[in-house]
Coordinates of C-alpha atoms in Angstrom, one line a residue:
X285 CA 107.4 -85.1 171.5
X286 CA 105.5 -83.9 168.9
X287 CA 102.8 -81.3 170.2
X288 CA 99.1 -79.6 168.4
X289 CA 97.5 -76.9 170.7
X290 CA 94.2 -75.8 169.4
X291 CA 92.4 -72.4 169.4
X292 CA 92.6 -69.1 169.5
X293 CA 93.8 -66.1 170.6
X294 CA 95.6 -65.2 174.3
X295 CA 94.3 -68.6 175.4
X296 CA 96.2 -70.3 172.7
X297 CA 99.1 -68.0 173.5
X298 CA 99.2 -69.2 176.7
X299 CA 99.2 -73.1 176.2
X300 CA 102.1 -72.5 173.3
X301 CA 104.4 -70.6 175.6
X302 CA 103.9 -73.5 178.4
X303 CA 104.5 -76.0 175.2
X304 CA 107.7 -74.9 173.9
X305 CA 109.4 -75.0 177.3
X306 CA 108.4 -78.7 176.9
X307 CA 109.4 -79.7 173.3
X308 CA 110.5 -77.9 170.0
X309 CA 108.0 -79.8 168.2
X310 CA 104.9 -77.9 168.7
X311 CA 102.4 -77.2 166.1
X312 CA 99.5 -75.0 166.5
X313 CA 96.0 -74.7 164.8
X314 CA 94.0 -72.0 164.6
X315 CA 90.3 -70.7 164.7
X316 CA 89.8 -68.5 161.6
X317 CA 85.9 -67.3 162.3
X318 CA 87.5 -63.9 163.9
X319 CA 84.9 -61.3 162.0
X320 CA 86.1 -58.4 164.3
X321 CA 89.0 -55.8 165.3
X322 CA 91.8 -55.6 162.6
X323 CA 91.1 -58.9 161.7
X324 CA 87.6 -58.9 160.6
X325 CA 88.1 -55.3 158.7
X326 CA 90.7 -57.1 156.4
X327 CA 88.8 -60.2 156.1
X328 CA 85.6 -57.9 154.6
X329 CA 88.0 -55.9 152.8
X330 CA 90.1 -58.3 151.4
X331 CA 88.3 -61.7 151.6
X332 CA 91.2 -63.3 153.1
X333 CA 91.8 -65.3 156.4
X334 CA 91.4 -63.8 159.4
X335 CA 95.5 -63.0 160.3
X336 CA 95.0 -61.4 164.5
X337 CA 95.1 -65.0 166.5
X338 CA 97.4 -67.0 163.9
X339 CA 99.8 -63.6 164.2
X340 CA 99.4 -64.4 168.4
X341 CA 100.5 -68.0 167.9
X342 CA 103.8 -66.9 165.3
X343 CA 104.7 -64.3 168.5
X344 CA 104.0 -66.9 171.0
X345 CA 106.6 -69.4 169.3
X346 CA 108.8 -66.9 167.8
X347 CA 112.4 -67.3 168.2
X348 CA 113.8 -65.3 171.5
X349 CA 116.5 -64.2 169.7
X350 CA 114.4 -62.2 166.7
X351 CA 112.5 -60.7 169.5
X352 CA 112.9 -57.5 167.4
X353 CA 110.5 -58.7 164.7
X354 CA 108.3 -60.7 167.3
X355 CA 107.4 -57.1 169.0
X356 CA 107.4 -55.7 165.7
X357 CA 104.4 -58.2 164.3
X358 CA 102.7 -57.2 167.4
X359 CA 103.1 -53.2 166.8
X360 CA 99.6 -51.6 166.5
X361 CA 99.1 -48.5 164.7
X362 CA 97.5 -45.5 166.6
X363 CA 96.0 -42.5 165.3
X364 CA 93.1 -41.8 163.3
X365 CA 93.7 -42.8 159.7
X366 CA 93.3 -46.0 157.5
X367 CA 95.9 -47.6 159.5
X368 CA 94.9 -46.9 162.8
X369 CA 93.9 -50.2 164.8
X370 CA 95.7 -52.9 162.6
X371 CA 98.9 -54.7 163.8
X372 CA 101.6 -55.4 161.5
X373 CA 101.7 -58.5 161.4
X374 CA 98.3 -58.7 160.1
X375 CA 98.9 -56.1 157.2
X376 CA 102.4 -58.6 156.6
X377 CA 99.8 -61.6 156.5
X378 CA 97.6 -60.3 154.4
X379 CA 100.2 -59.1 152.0
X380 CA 101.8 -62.5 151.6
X381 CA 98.2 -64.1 151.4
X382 CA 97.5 -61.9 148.3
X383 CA 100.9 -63.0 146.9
X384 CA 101.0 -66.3 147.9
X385 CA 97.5 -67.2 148.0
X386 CA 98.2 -70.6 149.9
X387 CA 97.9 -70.1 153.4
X388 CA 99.6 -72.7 154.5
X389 CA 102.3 -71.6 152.5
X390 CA 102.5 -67.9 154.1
X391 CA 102.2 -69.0 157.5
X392 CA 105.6 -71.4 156.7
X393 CA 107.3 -68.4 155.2
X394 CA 106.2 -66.0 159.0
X395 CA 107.5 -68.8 160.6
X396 CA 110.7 -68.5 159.1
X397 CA 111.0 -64.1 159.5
X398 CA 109.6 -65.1 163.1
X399 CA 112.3 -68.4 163.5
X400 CA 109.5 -70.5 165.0
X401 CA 110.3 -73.1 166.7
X402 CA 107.1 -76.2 165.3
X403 CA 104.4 -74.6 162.9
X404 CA 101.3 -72.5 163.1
X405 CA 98.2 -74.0 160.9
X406 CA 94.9 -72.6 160.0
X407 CA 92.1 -75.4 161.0
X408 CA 90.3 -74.4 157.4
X409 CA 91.9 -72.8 154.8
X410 CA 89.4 -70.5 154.0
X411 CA 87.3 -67.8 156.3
X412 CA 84.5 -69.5 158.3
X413 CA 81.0 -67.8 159.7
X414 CA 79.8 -68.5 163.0
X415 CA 76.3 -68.4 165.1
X416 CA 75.1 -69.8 168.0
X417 CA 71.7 -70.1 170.0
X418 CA 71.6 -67.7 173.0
X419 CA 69.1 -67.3 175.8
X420 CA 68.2 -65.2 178.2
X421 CA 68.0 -62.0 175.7
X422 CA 64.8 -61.5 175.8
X423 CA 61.1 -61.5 178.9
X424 CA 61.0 -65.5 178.4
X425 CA 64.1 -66.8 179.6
X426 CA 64.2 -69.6 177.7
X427 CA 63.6 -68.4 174.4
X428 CA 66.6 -68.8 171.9
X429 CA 67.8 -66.4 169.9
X430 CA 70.3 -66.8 166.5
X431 CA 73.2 -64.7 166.9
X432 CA 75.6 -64.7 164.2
X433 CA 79.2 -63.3 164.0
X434 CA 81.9 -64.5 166.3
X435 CA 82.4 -61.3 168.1
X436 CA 78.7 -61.2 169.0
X437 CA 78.8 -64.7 170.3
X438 CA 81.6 -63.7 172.7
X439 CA 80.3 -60.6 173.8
X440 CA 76.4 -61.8 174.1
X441 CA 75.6 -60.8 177.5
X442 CA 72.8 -63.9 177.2
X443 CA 73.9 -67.6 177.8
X444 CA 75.4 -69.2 174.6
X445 CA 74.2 -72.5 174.4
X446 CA 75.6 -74.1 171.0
X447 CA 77.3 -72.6 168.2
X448 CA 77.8 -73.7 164.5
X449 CA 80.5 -73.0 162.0
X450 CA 79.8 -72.4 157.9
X451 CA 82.0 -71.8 155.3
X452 CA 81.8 -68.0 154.4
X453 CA 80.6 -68.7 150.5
X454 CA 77.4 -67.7 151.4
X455 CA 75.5 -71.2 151.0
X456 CA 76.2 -72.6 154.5
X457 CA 78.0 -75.2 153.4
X458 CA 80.2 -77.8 155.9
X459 CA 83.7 -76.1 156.9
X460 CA 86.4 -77.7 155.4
X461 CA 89.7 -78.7 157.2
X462 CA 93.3 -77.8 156.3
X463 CA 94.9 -81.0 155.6
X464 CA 98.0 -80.6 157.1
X465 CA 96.0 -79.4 160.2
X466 CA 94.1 -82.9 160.3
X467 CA 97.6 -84.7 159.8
X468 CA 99.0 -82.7 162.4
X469 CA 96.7 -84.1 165.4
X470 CA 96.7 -87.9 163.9
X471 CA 100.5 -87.4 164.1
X472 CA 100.8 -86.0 167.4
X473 CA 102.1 -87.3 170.8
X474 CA 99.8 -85.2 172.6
X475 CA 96.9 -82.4 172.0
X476 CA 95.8 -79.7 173.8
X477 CA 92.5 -78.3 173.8
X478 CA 92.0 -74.7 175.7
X479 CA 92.3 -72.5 177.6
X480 CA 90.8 -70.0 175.7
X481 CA 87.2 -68.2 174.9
X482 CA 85.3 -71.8 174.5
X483 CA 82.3 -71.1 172.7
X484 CA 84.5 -68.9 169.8
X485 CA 87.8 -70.4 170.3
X486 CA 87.7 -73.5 171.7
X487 CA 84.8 -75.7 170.6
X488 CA 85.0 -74.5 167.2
X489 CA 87.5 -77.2 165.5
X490 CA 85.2 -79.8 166.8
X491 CA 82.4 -78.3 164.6
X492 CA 85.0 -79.2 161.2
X493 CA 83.8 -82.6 160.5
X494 CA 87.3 -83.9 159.3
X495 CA 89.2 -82.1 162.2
X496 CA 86.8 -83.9 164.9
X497 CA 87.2 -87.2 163.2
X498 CA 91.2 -86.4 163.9
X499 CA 90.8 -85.3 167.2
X500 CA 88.6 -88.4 168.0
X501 CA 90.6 -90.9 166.2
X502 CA 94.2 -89.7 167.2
X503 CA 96.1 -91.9 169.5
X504 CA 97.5 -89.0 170.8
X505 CA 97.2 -88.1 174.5
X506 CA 94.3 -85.4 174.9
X507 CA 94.3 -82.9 177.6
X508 CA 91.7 -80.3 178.4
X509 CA 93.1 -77.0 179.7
X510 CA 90.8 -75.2 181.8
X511 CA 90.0 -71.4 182.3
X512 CA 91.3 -69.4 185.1
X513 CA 88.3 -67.3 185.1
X514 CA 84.2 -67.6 183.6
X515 CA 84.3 -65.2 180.8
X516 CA 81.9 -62.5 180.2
X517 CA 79.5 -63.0 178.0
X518 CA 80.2 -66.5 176.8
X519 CA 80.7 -68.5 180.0
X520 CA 79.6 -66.2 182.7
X521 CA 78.3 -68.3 185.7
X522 CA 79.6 -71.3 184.1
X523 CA 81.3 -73.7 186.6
X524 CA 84.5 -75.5 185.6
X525 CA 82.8 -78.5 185.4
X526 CA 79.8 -76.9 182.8
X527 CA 82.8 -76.0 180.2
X528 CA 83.2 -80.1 180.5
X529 CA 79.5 -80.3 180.1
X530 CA 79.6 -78.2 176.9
X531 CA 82.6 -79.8 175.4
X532 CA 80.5 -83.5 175.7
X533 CA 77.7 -82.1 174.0
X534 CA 79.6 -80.4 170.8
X535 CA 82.1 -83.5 171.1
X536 CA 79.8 -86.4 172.5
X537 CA 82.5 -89.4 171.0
X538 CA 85.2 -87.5 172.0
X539 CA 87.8 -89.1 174.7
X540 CA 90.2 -87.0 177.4
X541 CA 93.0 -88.6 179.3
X542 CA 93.5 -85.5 181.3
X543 CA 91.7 -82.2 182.3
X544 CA 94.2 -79.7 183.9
X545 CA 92.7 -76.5 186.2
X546 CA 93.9 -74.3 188.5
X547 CA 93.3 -75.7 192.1
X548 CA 92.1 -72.0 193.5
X549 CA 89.7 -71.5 190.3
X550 CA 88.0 -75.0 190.9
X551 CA 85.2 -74.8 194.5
X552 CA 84.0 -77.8 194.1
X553 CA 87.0 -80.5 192.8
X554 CA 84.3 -83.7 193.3
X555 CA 81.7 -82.2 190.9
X556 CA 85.0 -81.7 188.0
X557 CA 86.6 -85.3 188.5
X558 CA 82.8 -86.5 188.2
X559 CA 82.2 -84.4 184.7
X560 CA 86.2 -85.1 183.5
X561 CA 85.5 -88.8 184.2
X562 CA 82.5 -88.5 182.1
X563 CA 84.8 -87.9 179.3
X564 CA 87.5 -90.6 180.3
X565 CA 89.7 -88.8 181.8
X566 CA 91.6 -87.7 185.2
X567 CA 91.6 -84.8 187.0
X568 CA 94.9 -82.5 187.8
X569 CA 94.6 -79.3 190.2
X570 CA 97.2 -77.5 190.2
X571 CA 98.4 -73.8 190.7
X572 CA 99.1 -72.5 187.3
X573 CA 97.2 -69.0 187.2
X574 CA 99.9 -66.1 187.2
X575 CA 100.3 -64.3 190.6
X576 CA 98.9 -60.9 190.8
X577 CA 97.4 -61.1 187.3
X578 CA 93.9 -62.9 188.1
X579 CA 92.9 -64.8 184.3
X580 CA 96.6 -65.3 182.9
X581 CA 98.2 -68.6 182.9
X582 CA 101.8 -68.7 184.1
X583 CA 103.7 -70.5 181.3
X584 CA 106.1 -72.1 183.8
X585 CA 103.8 -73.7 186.1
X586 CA 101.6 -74.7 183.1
X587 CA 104.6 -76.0 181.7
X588 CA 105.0 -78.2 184.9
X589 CA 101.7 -79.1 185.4
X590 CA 101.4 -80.4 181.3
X591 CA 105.0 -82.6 182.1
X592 CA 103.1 -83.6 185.1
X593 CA 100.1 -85.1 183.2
X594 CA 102.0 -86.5 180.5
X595 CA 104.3 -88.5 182.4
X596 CA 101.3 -89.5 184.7
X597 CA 102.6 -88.2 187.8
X598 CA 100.3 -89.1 190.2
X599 CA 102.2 -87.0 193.2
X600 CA 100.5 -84.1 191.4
X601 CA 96.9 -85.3 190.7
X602 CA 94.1 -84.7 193.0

């Protein structure tokens, strides 16, 4: 079964780890609009990609027995100097992107240090800006604001309503797809959209016009991993059935065969089958959060839960 997960960071940690339990063939594709952390010093420093979430997806589907290098990638620096803050694997990204210069290319060559079992694919080759309109910043509640950056977006402590994506070349042109990102989801068996921070992570490869055409156009299966958790800032207050709401208006051709929560994170199960059938697709609560660790997807029961939906199950939907 040939797999794509989309998006970014620990969310897109979580659905690979459920994946490859599932199938060797798992490819995933990655946000590249970080502007923050390690990430965004050596994107301004360096005008490269943004290496911190496609280093979390290389861990993620690293090979358990080079577990050495895996925790090695993940090593950050301490102290106080130049170094302090950045991972290696980001400095070992950004070395083979100034070497290599294709990116596609350098993520293949981590994937072979790392033994990865599938491939990890920037959705644009190139860095990407974000901003999005936020309210309830200022007296008027409804008055929108522009905030630009992605870190701002997600830590905003207004209400994000929509958010755009630009190429980082300074004239705000259209992003542009990685073509082997695009072929991935018109190749796929199935495609997996979330969990993950949705406003910076999630919804942003809908807003790449060729990778939305893909991901509306694909006869793969699509499924929709919800949340465990609202997150501050982006999606605080938001119910299960708003991130549905959100997806439909970034997305509005956009088809679902499946939406996966967690049964305790959902109150009100009527009001999410009525928004998940609003996208075409069926409902499936399940327990998949990780005990004693409230916001973290255990990859087991996710695993279960994805086999579940894919093979149409119905003794698990409800």
């Amino acid at each position: 079964m040939r797999a794509v997960a989309l998006g970014g960071g620990h969310g897109l940690q979580a659905t690979l780890s459920a994946l490859r339990r599932i199938t060797a063939d798992v490819t995933a594709v990655v946000t590249v609009a970080d502007d923050g952390g390690s990430s965004g010093r050596l994107r301004r420093e360096l005008g490269l990609l943004p290496p911190g979430d496609l280093r979390k997806a290389l861990a993620a589907l690293s090979d358990t027995d080079r577990r050495v290098w895996s925790e090695v990638f993940e090593h950050r620096f301490g102290g106080n100097g130049a170094l302090a803050g950045h991972s290696v694997g980001n400095l070992v990204l950004a070395g083979l992107l100034e070497v290599l210069g294709d990116p596609v290319a350098v993520l293949d060559q981590a994937c072979e240090l790392l033994g990865v079992r599938g491939r990890v694919l920037p959705m644009s080759s190139t860095p990407l800006d974000m901003e999005g309109d936020v309210v309830g910043l200022d007296s008027d509640p409804t008055a929108v604001r522009t905030i630009r950056g992605q870190v701002a977006l997600a830590s905003t402590p207004g209400r994000v309503k929509q958010v755009r994506l630009y190429s980082s070349n300074g004239e705000r042109g259209e992003p542009e797809a990685c073509p082997q990102a695009v072929q991935a989801v018109l190749e796929a068996d199935v495609v997996l959209l979330g969990p993950g921070s949705w406003f910076t992570s999630v919804l942003p490869h809908l807003l790449v016009p060729e990778l939305h055409e893909a991901l509306v156009n694909t006869s793969a299966r699509r499924v929709v991993v919800l949340n465990l958790v609202p997150q501050p800032g982006e999606t605080a207050g938001f119910s299960p059935e708003q991130h549905l709401d959100v997806l439909s208006q970034h997305a509005p051709a956009l088809r679902v065969d499946a939406v996966l929560a967690d049964a305790d994170s959902v109150p009100t199960p009527d009001r999410l089958r009525a928004a998940a059938a609003g996208l075409g697709a069926q409902t499936l609560l399940d327990r998949v959060a990780l005990p004693g660790m409230p916001g973290r997807h255990d990859p087991e029961a996710l695993a279960a839960s994805l086999t579940a939906a894919l093979e149409r199950r119905t003794d698990r939907w409800r």
